[in-house]
Tab-separated table of C-alpha atoms and ligand atoms in Angstrom:
chain	number	residue	atom	x	y	z
A	1	UNK	CA	0.000	0.000	0.000
A	2	UNK	CA	1.289	3.511	-0.865
A	3	UNK	CA	2.255	5.441	2.227
A	4	UNK	CA	0.849	8.866	3.072
A	5	UNK	CA	2.760	12.051	3.870
A	6	UNK	CA	1.952	13.974	7.043
A	7	UNK	CA	2.367	17.763	6.800
A	8	UNK	CA	2.903	19.608	10.058
A	9	UNK	CA	4.160	23.171	10.266
A	10	UNK	CA	3.753	25.485	13.220
A	11	UNK	CA	4.279	28.533	10.990
A	12	UNK	CA	3.149	27.680	7.451
A	13	UNK	CA	-0.271	26.840	6.074
A	14	UNK	CA	-1.468	23.689	4.387
A	15	UNK	CA	-3.120	25.909	1.747
A	16	UNK	CA	0.327	26.911	0.443
A	17	UNK	CA	1.696	23.375	0.381
A	18	UNK	CA	-1.012	20.840	-0.401
A	19	UNK	CA	-1.798	22.017	-3.955
A	20	UNK	CA	1.917	22.051	-4.865
A	21	UNK	CA	2.493	18.553	-3.490
A	22	UNK	CA	-0.700	17.153	-5.062
A	23	UNK	CA	0.076	18.654	-8.449
A	24	UNK	CA	3.650	17.353	-8.557
A	25	UNK	CA	2.976	13.899	-7.099
A	26	UNK	CA	-0.747	13.068	-7.547
A	27	UNK	CA	-0.239	9.530	-6.213
A	28	UNK	CA	0.943	10.757	-2.829
A	29	UNK	CA	-1.764	11.169	-0.216
A	30	UNK	CA	-1.118	14.288	1.876
A	31	UNK	CA	-2.613	14.452	5.357
A	32	UNK	CA	-2.432	17.589	7.433
A	33	UNK	CA	-1.869	17.499	11.191
A	34	UNK	CA	-3.930	17.022	13.355
A	35	UNK	CA	-5.847	14.933	10.769
A	36	UNK	CA	-3.372	12.040	10.962
A	37	UNK	CA	-5.984	9.304	10.471
A	38	UNK	CA	-4.476	5.866	11.078
A	39	UNK	CA	-0.880	6.630	12.207
A	40	UNK	CA	0.242	3.366	10.566
A	41	UNK	CA	-0.471	4.872	7.113
A	42	UNK	CA	2.137	7.621	7.442
A	43	UNK	CA	5.469	6.905	5.736
A	44	UNK	CA	6.754	10.453	5.334
A	45	UNK	CA	6.625	13.461	7.646
A	46	UNK	CA	7.207	16.949	6.253
A	47	UNK	CA	7.627	19.126	9.302
A	48	UNK	CA	8.584	22.413	10.899
A	49	UNK	CA	8.781	22.280	14.696
A	50	UNK	CA	6.607	19.169	15.143
A	51	UNK	CA	5.098	18.517	18.582
A	52	UNK	CA	7.483	16.416	20.720
A	53	UNK	CA	6.423	12.789	20.384
A	54	UNK	CA	4.487	13.257	17.117
A	55	UNK	CA	7.131	11.549	14.973
A	56	UNK	CA	7.512	8.703	17.471
A	57	UNK	CA	3.758	8.094	17.293
A	58	UNK	CA	3.999	7.092	13.604
A	59	UNK	CA	4.969	3.377	13.643
A	60	UNK	CA	5.766	3.072	9.908
A	61	UNK	CA	7.568	6.388	9.449
A	62	UNK	CA	10.368	5.929	6.883
A	63	UNK	CA	11.643	9.438	6.262
A	64	UNK	CA	11.553	12.818	8.023
A	65	UNK	CA	11.738	15.857	5.737
A	66	UNK	CA	12.545	19.255	7.233
A	67	UNK	CA	10.602	22.240	5.924
A	68	UNK	CA	13.703	24.315	6.624
A	69	UNK	CA	17.455	24.213	6.132
A	70	UNK	CA	17.970	23.898	9.878
A	71	UNK	CA	16.920	20.784	11.779
A	72	UNK	CA	17.275	21.896	15.400
A	73	UNK	CA	13.450	22.072	15.448
A	74	UNK	CA	13.365	18.294	14.846
A	75	UNK	CA	16.421	17.132	16.777
A	76	UNK	CA	15.180	18.814	19.965
A	77	UNK	CA	12.344	16.243	20.220
A	78	UNK	CA	13.262	13.998	23.187
A	79	UNK	CA	11.210	11.168	21.629
A	80	UNK	CA	12.744	11.424	18.142
A	81	UNK	CA	12.758	7.986	16.421
A	82	UNK	CA	16.501	7.738	15.816
A	83	UNK	CA	16.276	4.949	13.239
A	84	UNK	CA	14.406	7.208	10.771
A	85	UNK	CA	16.608	9.218	8.364
A	86	UNK	CA	16.223	13.014	8.348
A	87	UNK	CA	16.760	15.139	5.251
A	88	UNK	CA	17.087	18.908	5.449
A	89	UNK	CA	16.018	21.367	2.785
A	90	UNK	CA	18.673	22.795	0.506
A	91	UNK	CA	16.928	24.969	-2.061
A	92	UNK	CA	19.065	27.153	-4.347
A	93	UNK	CA	16.379	29.871	-4.274
A	94	UNK	CA	16.489	29.919	-0.468
A	95	UNK	CA	20.257	30.103	-0.607
A	96	UNK	CA	20.000	33.060	-2.988
A	97	UNK	CA	17.462	34.722	-0.679
A	98	UNK	CA	19.789	34.375	2.301
A	99	UNK	CA	22.620	35.903	0.285
A	100	UNK	CA	20.354	38.829	-0.630
A	101	UNK	CA	19.675	39.362	3.063
A	102	UNK	CA	23.336	39.135	4.038
A	103	UNK	CA	24.492	41.395	1.208
A	104	UNK	CA	21.750	43.909	2.042
A	105	UNK	CA	22.741	44.052	5.707
A	106	UNK	CA	26.479	44.145	5.056
A	107	UNK	CA	26.016	46.971	2.546
A	108	UNK	CA	23.833	49.035	4.851
A	109	UNK	CA	26.367	48.621	7.681
A	110	UNK	CA	29.308	49.290	5.378
A	111	UNK	CA	27.598	52.418	3.960
A	112	UNK	CA	26.569	53.736	7.432
A	113	UNK	CA	22.888	53.463	6.570
A	114	UNK	CA	21.816	53.239	10.227
A	115	UNK	CA	23.809	56.402	11.026
A	116	UNK	CA	22.356	58.293	8.063
A	117	UNK	CA	18.790	57.249	9.087
A	118	UNK	CA	19.509	58.577	12.587
A	119	UNK	CA	20.999	61.784	11.161
A	120	UNK	CA	17.979	62.288	8.916
A	121	UNK	CA	15.602	61.970	11.872
A	122	UNK	CA	17.521	64.866	13.481
A	123	UNK	CA	17.830	66.854	10.249
A	124	UNK	CA	21.634	66.518	10.270
A	125	UNK	CA	23.649	66.838	7.017
A	126	UNK	CA	27.018	65.259	7.793
A	127	UNK	CA	29.282	63.136	5.632
A	128	UNK	CA	30.799	60.116	7.369
A	129	UNK	CA	34.143	58.666	6.383
A	130	UNK	CA	33.616	55.884	3.845
A	131	UNK	CA	35.970	52.944	3.359
A	132	UNK	CA	36.210	50.956	0.145
A	133	UNK	CA	34.668	47.477	0.250
A	134	UNK	CA	38.184	46.030	-0.093
A	135	UNK	CA	39.065	47.666	3.219
A	136	UNK	CA	36.043	46.162	5.012
A	137	UNK	CA	36.536	42.737	6.576
A	138	UNK	CA	33.543	40.419	6.869
A	139	UNK	CA	33.671	37.139	8.808
A	140	UNK	CA	31.010	34.514	8.184
A	141	UNK	CA	30.447	31.849	10.832
A	142	UNK	CA	29.450	28.822	8.748
A	143	UNK	CA	31.032	27.660	5.483
A	144	UNK	CA	28.026	25.579	4.379
A	145	UNK	CA	25.437	25.979	1.640
A	146	UNK	CA	24.442	29.438	2.878
A	147	UNK	CA	27.799	30.751	4.104
A	148	UNK	CA	29.553	29.792	0.891
A	149	UNK	CA	27.072	31.526	-1.385
A	150	UNK	CA	26.943	34.692	0.722
A	151	UNK	CA	30.744	34.704	0.956
A	152	UNK	CA	31.109	34.383	-2.795
A	153	UNK	CA	28.672	37.236	-3.445
A	154	UNK	CA	30.292	39.541	-0.886
A	155	UNK	CA	33.688	38.747	-2.345
A	156	UNK	CA	32.274	39.621	-5.752
A	157	UNK	CA	31.465	43.076	-4.381
A	158	UNK	CA	35.069	43.426	-3.248
A	159	UNK	CA	34.701	42.745	0.503
A	160	UNK	CA	37.562	41.134	2.399
A	161	UNK	CA	35.714	37.921	3.308
A	162	UNK	CA	36.661	34.951	5.511
A	163	UNK	CA	34.548	31.988	6.610
A	164	UNK	CA	34.605	29.630	9.578
A	165	UNK	CA	33.787	25.924	9.655
A	166	UNK	CA	34.314	22.878	11.833
A	167	UNK	CA	36.462	21.019	9.299
A	168	UNK	CA	39.133	22.603	7.072
A	169	UNK	CA	37.504	23.932	3.895
A	170	UNK	CA	38.461	25.597	0.649
A	171	UNK	CA	36.050	26.722	-2.070
A	172	UNK	CA	36.187	29.279	-4.870
A	173	UNK	CA	39.304	30.859	-3.438
A	174	UNK	CA	37.395	31.873	-0.273
A	175	UNK	CA	39.554	32.275	2.810
A	176	UNK	CA	38.613	29.650	5.403
A	177	UNK	CA	39.355	29.197	9.094
A	178	UNK	CA	38.494	26.093	11.105
A	179	UNK	CA	38.151	25.022	14.715
A	180	UNK	CA	38.765	26.962	17.924
A	181	UNK	CA	42.033	28.611	16.857
A	182	UNK	CA	40.476	29.487	13.506
A	183	UNK	CA	37.574	31.214	15.247
A	184	UNK	CA	39.933	33.438	17.231
A	185	UNK	CA	41.758	34.451	14.071
A	186	UNK	CA	38.556	35.093	12.129
A	187	UNK	CA	36.996	37.210	14.871
A	188	UNK	CA	40.087	39.386	15.266
A	189	UNK	CA	39.891	40.382	11.597
A	190	UNK	CA	36.084	40.824	11.283
A	191	UNK	CA	34.531	44.287	11.379
A	192	UNK	CA	31.246	42.660	10.397
A	193	UNK	CA	30.486	39.150	11.656
A	194	UNK	CA	27.602	37.176	10.155
A	195	UNK	CA	26.272	34.029	11.848
A	196	UNK	CA	25.090	31.322	9.427
A	197	UNK	CA	25.703	28.282	11.634
A	198	UNK	CA	23.359	25.420	12.454
A	199	UNK	CA	22.201	25.402	16.066
A	200	UNK	CA	23.972	22.533	17.853
A	201	UNK	CA	25.246	21.841	21.344
A	202	UNK	CA	28.599	23.288	20.192
A	203	UNK	CA	27.277	26.459	18.561
A	204	UNK	CA	24.567	27.440	21.048
A	205	UNK	CA	25.489	30.751	22.694
A	206	UNK	CA	28.428	31.315	20.361
A	207	UNK	CA	27.558	35.007	19.978
A	208	UNK	CA	28.628	35.749	23.518
A	209	UNK	CA	30.706	38.203	25.523
A	210	UNK	CA	33.802	36.104	24.817
A	211	UNK	CA	33.212	36.278	21.063
A	212	UNK	CA	32.379	39.991	21.057
A	213	UNK	CA	35.539	40.757	23.036
A	214	UNK	CA	37.632	39.304	20.202
A	215	UNK	CA	36.064	41.502	17.529
A	216	UNK	CA	37.667	44.847	16.701
A	217	UNK	CA	36.079	47.758	18.614
A	218	UNK	CA	32.984	49.062	16.811
A	219	UNK	CA	32.287	45.770	15.014
A	220	UNK	CA	28.757	44.855	13.985
A	221	UNK	CA	26.961	41.538	14.366
A	222	UNK	CA	24.439	39.963	11.992
A	223	UNK	CA	22.574	36.878	13.174
A	224	UNK	CA	20.470	35.162	10.516
A	225	UNK	CA	20.874	31.628	11.881
A	226	UNK	CA	19.097	30.887	15.180
A	227	UNK	CA	18.151	32.986	18.192
A	228	UNK	CA	19.867	30.595	20.576
A	229	UNK	CA	23.233	31.379	19.013
A	230	UNK	CA	23.045	34.742	20.741
A	231	UNK	CA	23.437	35.489	24.443
A	232	UNK	CA	21.061	38.437	24.529
A	233	UNK	CA	22.383	40.097	27.688
A	234	UNK	CA	25.945	39.902	26.341
A	235	UNK	CA	24.907	41.719	23.177
A	236	UNK	CA	23.146	44.455	25.149
A	237	UNK	CA	26.261	44.877	27.322
A	238	UNK	CA	28.580	44.981	24.279
A	239	UNK	CA	26.350	47.618	22.644
A	240	UNK	CA	26.227	49.660	25.867
A	241	UNK	CA	30.031	49.687	26.069
A	242	UNK	CA	30.350	50.580	22.376
A	243	UNK	CA	32.539	47.552	21.705
A	244	UNK	CA	29.835	46.344	19.327
A	245	UNK	CA	28.308	49.282	17.461
A	246	UNK	CA	25.203	47.663	15.963
A	247	UNK	CA	23.426	44.357	15.411
A	248	UNK	CA	21.030	43.038	12.796
A	249	UNK	CA	18.913	40.158	14.087
A	250	UNK	CA	16.534	37.989	12.066
A	251	UNK	CA	16.115	35.196	14.621
A	252	UNK	CA	15.319	35.143	18.335
A	253	UNK	CA	15.126	32.818	21.327
A	254	UNK	CA	11.376	33.442	21.432
A	255	UNK	CA	9.599	33.948	18.128
A	256	UNK	CA	7.668	36.125	17.578
A	257	UNK	CA	9.959	38.460	19.546
A	258	UNK	CA	7.818	39.352	22.593
A	259	UNK	CA	6.427	42.882	22.685
A	260	UNK	CA	8.349	44.889	25.258
A	261	UNK	CA	11.595	43.035	24.498
A	262	UNK	CA	14.489	45.561	24.658
A	263	UNK	CA	15.600	44.662	21.109
A	264	UNK	CA	12.463	46.192	19.592
A	265	UNK	CA	13.308	49.785	20.459
A	266	UNK	CA	17.098	49.607	20.725
A	267	UNK	CA	18.599	52.357	18.537
A	268	UNK	CA	21.464	50.125	17.410
A	269	UNK	CA	19.540	46.927	16.730
A	270	UNK	CA	17.688	46.120	13.527
A	271	UNK	CA	14.990	43.459	13.955
A	272	UNK	CA	13.520	41.418	11.103
A	273	UNK	CA	10.909	38.682	11.695
A	274	UNK	CA	12.790	35.498	10.637
A	275	UNK	CA	12.475	36.274	6.949
A	276	UNK	CA	16.069	36.078	5.758
A	277	UNK	CA	15.314	32.993	3.645
A	278	UNK	CA	11.748	31.781	3.972
A	279	UNK	CA	10.805	28.392	2.562
A	280	UNK	CA	8.796	28.807	-0.630
A	281	UNK	CA	6.611	25.835	-1.669
A	282	UNK	CA	6.942	26.572	-5.376
A	283	UNK	CA	10.689	25.887	-5.326
A	284	UNK	CA	10.897	23.620	-2.266
A	285	UNK	CA	8.109	21.142	-3.094
A	286	UNK	CA	9.898	19.690	-6.175
A	287	UNK	CA	13.062	19.208	-4.086
A	288	UNK	CA	11.116	17.491	-1.298
A	289	UNK	CA	9.339	15.196	-3.755
A	290	UNK	CA	12.627	14.371	-5.460
A	291	UNK	CA	13.905	13.243	-2.055
A	292	UNK	CA	10.889	10.954	-1.634
A	293	UNK	CA	11.419	9.488	-5.119
A	294	UNK	CA	15.101	8.882	-4.399
A	295	UNK	CA	14.151	7.151	-1.183
A	296	UNK	CA	11.547	4.950	-2.887
A	297	UNK	CA	13.990	4.025	-5.664
A	298	UNK	CA	16.713	3.205	-3.135
A	299	UNK	CA	19.035	5.939	-4.420
A	300	UNK	CA	21.334	7.781	-1.999
A	301	UNK	CA	19.672	10.648	-0.140
A	302	UNK	CA	21.079	14.151	-0.582
A	303	UNK	CA	21.443	16.496	2.406
A	304	UNK	CA	20.922	13.785	4.960
A	305	UNK	CA	21.350	14.994	8.518
A	306	UNK	CA	23.814	13.444	10.933
A	307	UNK	CA	21.909	13.594	14.244
A	308	UNK	CA	25.076	12.942	16.258
A	309	UNK	CA	26.733	16.008	14.711
A	310	UNK	CA	23.503	18.020	15.008
A	311	UNK	CA	23.278	19.188	11.376
B	1	NDP	P1	25.181	23.679	6.332
B	1	NDP	O1	24.964	22.439	7.091
B	1	NDP	O2	25.303	23.618	4.845
B	1	NDP	O3	26.491	24.434	6.852
B	1	NDP	C1	26.802	24.530	8.202
B	1	NDP	C2	28.183	25.130	8.363
B	1	NDP	O4	28.396	25.374	9.758
B	1	NDP	C3	29.281	24.184	7.900
B	1	NDP	O5	30.314	24.906	7.265
B	1	NDP	C4	29.789	23.599	9.217
B	1	NDP	O6	31.142	23.183	9.209
B	1	NDP	C5	29.629	24.787	10.131
B	1	NDP	N1	29.612	24.355	11.526
B	1	NDP	C6	28.725	23.561	12.158
B	1	NDP	N2	29.084	23.363	13.452
B	1	NDP	C7	30.240	24.048	13.623
B	1	NDP	C8	31.117	24.222	14.714
B	1	NDP	N3	30.880	23.649	15.900
B	1	NDP	N4	32.211	24.973	14.536
B	1	NDP	C9	32.471	25.551	13.336
B	1	NDP	N5	31.670	25.425	12.254
B	1	NDP	C10	30.575	24.681	12.403
B	1	NDP	O7	23.988	24.682	6.749
B	1	NDP	P2	23.345	25.859	5.887
B	1	NDP	O8	24.423	26.755	5.428
B	1	NDP	O9	22.412	25.319	4.866
B	1	NDP	O10	22.417	26.572	7.000
B	1	NDP	C11	22.961	27.109	8.183
B	1	NDP	C12	21.849	27.515	9.149
B	1	NDP	O11	21.195	28.702	8.722
B	1	NDP	C13	20.686	26.532	9.314
B	1	NDP	O12	21.051	25.453	10.160
B	1	NDP	C14	19.610	27.401	9.919
B	1	NDP	O13	19.708	27.386	11.330
B	1	NDP	C15	19.940	28.801	9.400
B	1	NDP	N6	18.912	29.288	8.468
B	1	NDP	C16	18.232	30.454	8.780
B	1	NDP	C17	17.276	30.943	7.912
B	1	NDP	C18	16.566	32.229	8.168
B	1	NDP	O14	15.610	32.547	7.455
B	1	NDP	N7	16.970	33.026	9.142
B	1	NDP	C19	16.948	30.241	6.651
B	1	NDP	C20	17.736	29.069	6.423
B	1	NDP	C21	18.674	28.614	7.318
B	1	NDP	P3	31.651	21.977	8.255
B	1	NDP	O15	31.652	22.576	6.855
B	1	NDP	O16	33.010	21.676	8.760
B	1	NDP	O17	30.648	20.873	8.423
B	2	OXD	C1	15.365	27.414	7.987
B	2	OXD	C2	14.751	28.641	8.440
B	2	OXD	O1	16.059	26.737	8.763
B	2	OXD	O2	13.890	29.184	7.708
B	2	OXD	O3	15.169	27.079	6.821
B	2	OXD	O4	15.119	29.163	9.485
């Protein structure tokens, strides 16, 4: 009997996904949580932040498909069925969207856009000293699908880019640093640091006082990865001391960012609502269905997650 796919997203609607999935793979029955029906029918789960225990309640589950590039929202389930493979989403359009976000933020920081907005609100006409892009160092934490593309595009604009990864990496002539010693070296040279890491036990809280202290004075921080990478109080303290001059944050410990949170009205923090690279069904559904076909044909899975590593 053909197995059904269970769709469960805590942020996206079935109305955006079901027609795409049905059109591309008419033979695949799509059920939408909480309408699971007989749990034994479900072979595939396409999920964003599923309820803890939901995946374990599906006795014939064969494959878990993440609706996002990150999988921390799945791996945090204490009842996760560890024998079931997990595949994350790598969509070239999402990668391009993240690079747009990173390039946009780096350019506005590089070109003093926040300062000019503040000056305008006071009616001040004052020219600020402008470096060339080649004189501006950007450090990207994460040399994966997203970090690599953003790094390449920033380098194309002339920025002095370096990237950080766990293992030694080289790609497209991009400068790479690895491991603990590599992080120290990368931070010391980065006027703008961009976090594009997966959230794991090793990377949680990486944007901390210790990290900020290693950046040059006046550096800026962009976090487009996960809210738990950032120690919020440490950022506020670094901004208060002037060691960090500004931050652009797309992701937060609590989403939506609670009203009244100090980040909302901070003059040196830009808040965006987790939109750096949203999953788009029109480009993601074909990739997800290709994964299911590969699985059914016994071909190797692409972008399979290593739960022990955490990404
Ligand atoms: P990848 O898995 O392709 O890349 C991860 C990179 O992080 C790799 O270079 C990896 O190193 C590095 N890394 C992991 N752990 C460590 C560590 N302990 N020390 C140093 N480097 C480490 O992920 P993606 O680039 O596709 O995505 C990154 C993250 O971006 C996602 O996990 C998600 O959280 C976030 N994201 C946010 C979005 C948004 O809208 N805000 C949208 C999409 C993703 P190595 O190469 O050695 O393995
Ligand atoms: C993702 C995200 O991980 O949107 O894809 O955050």
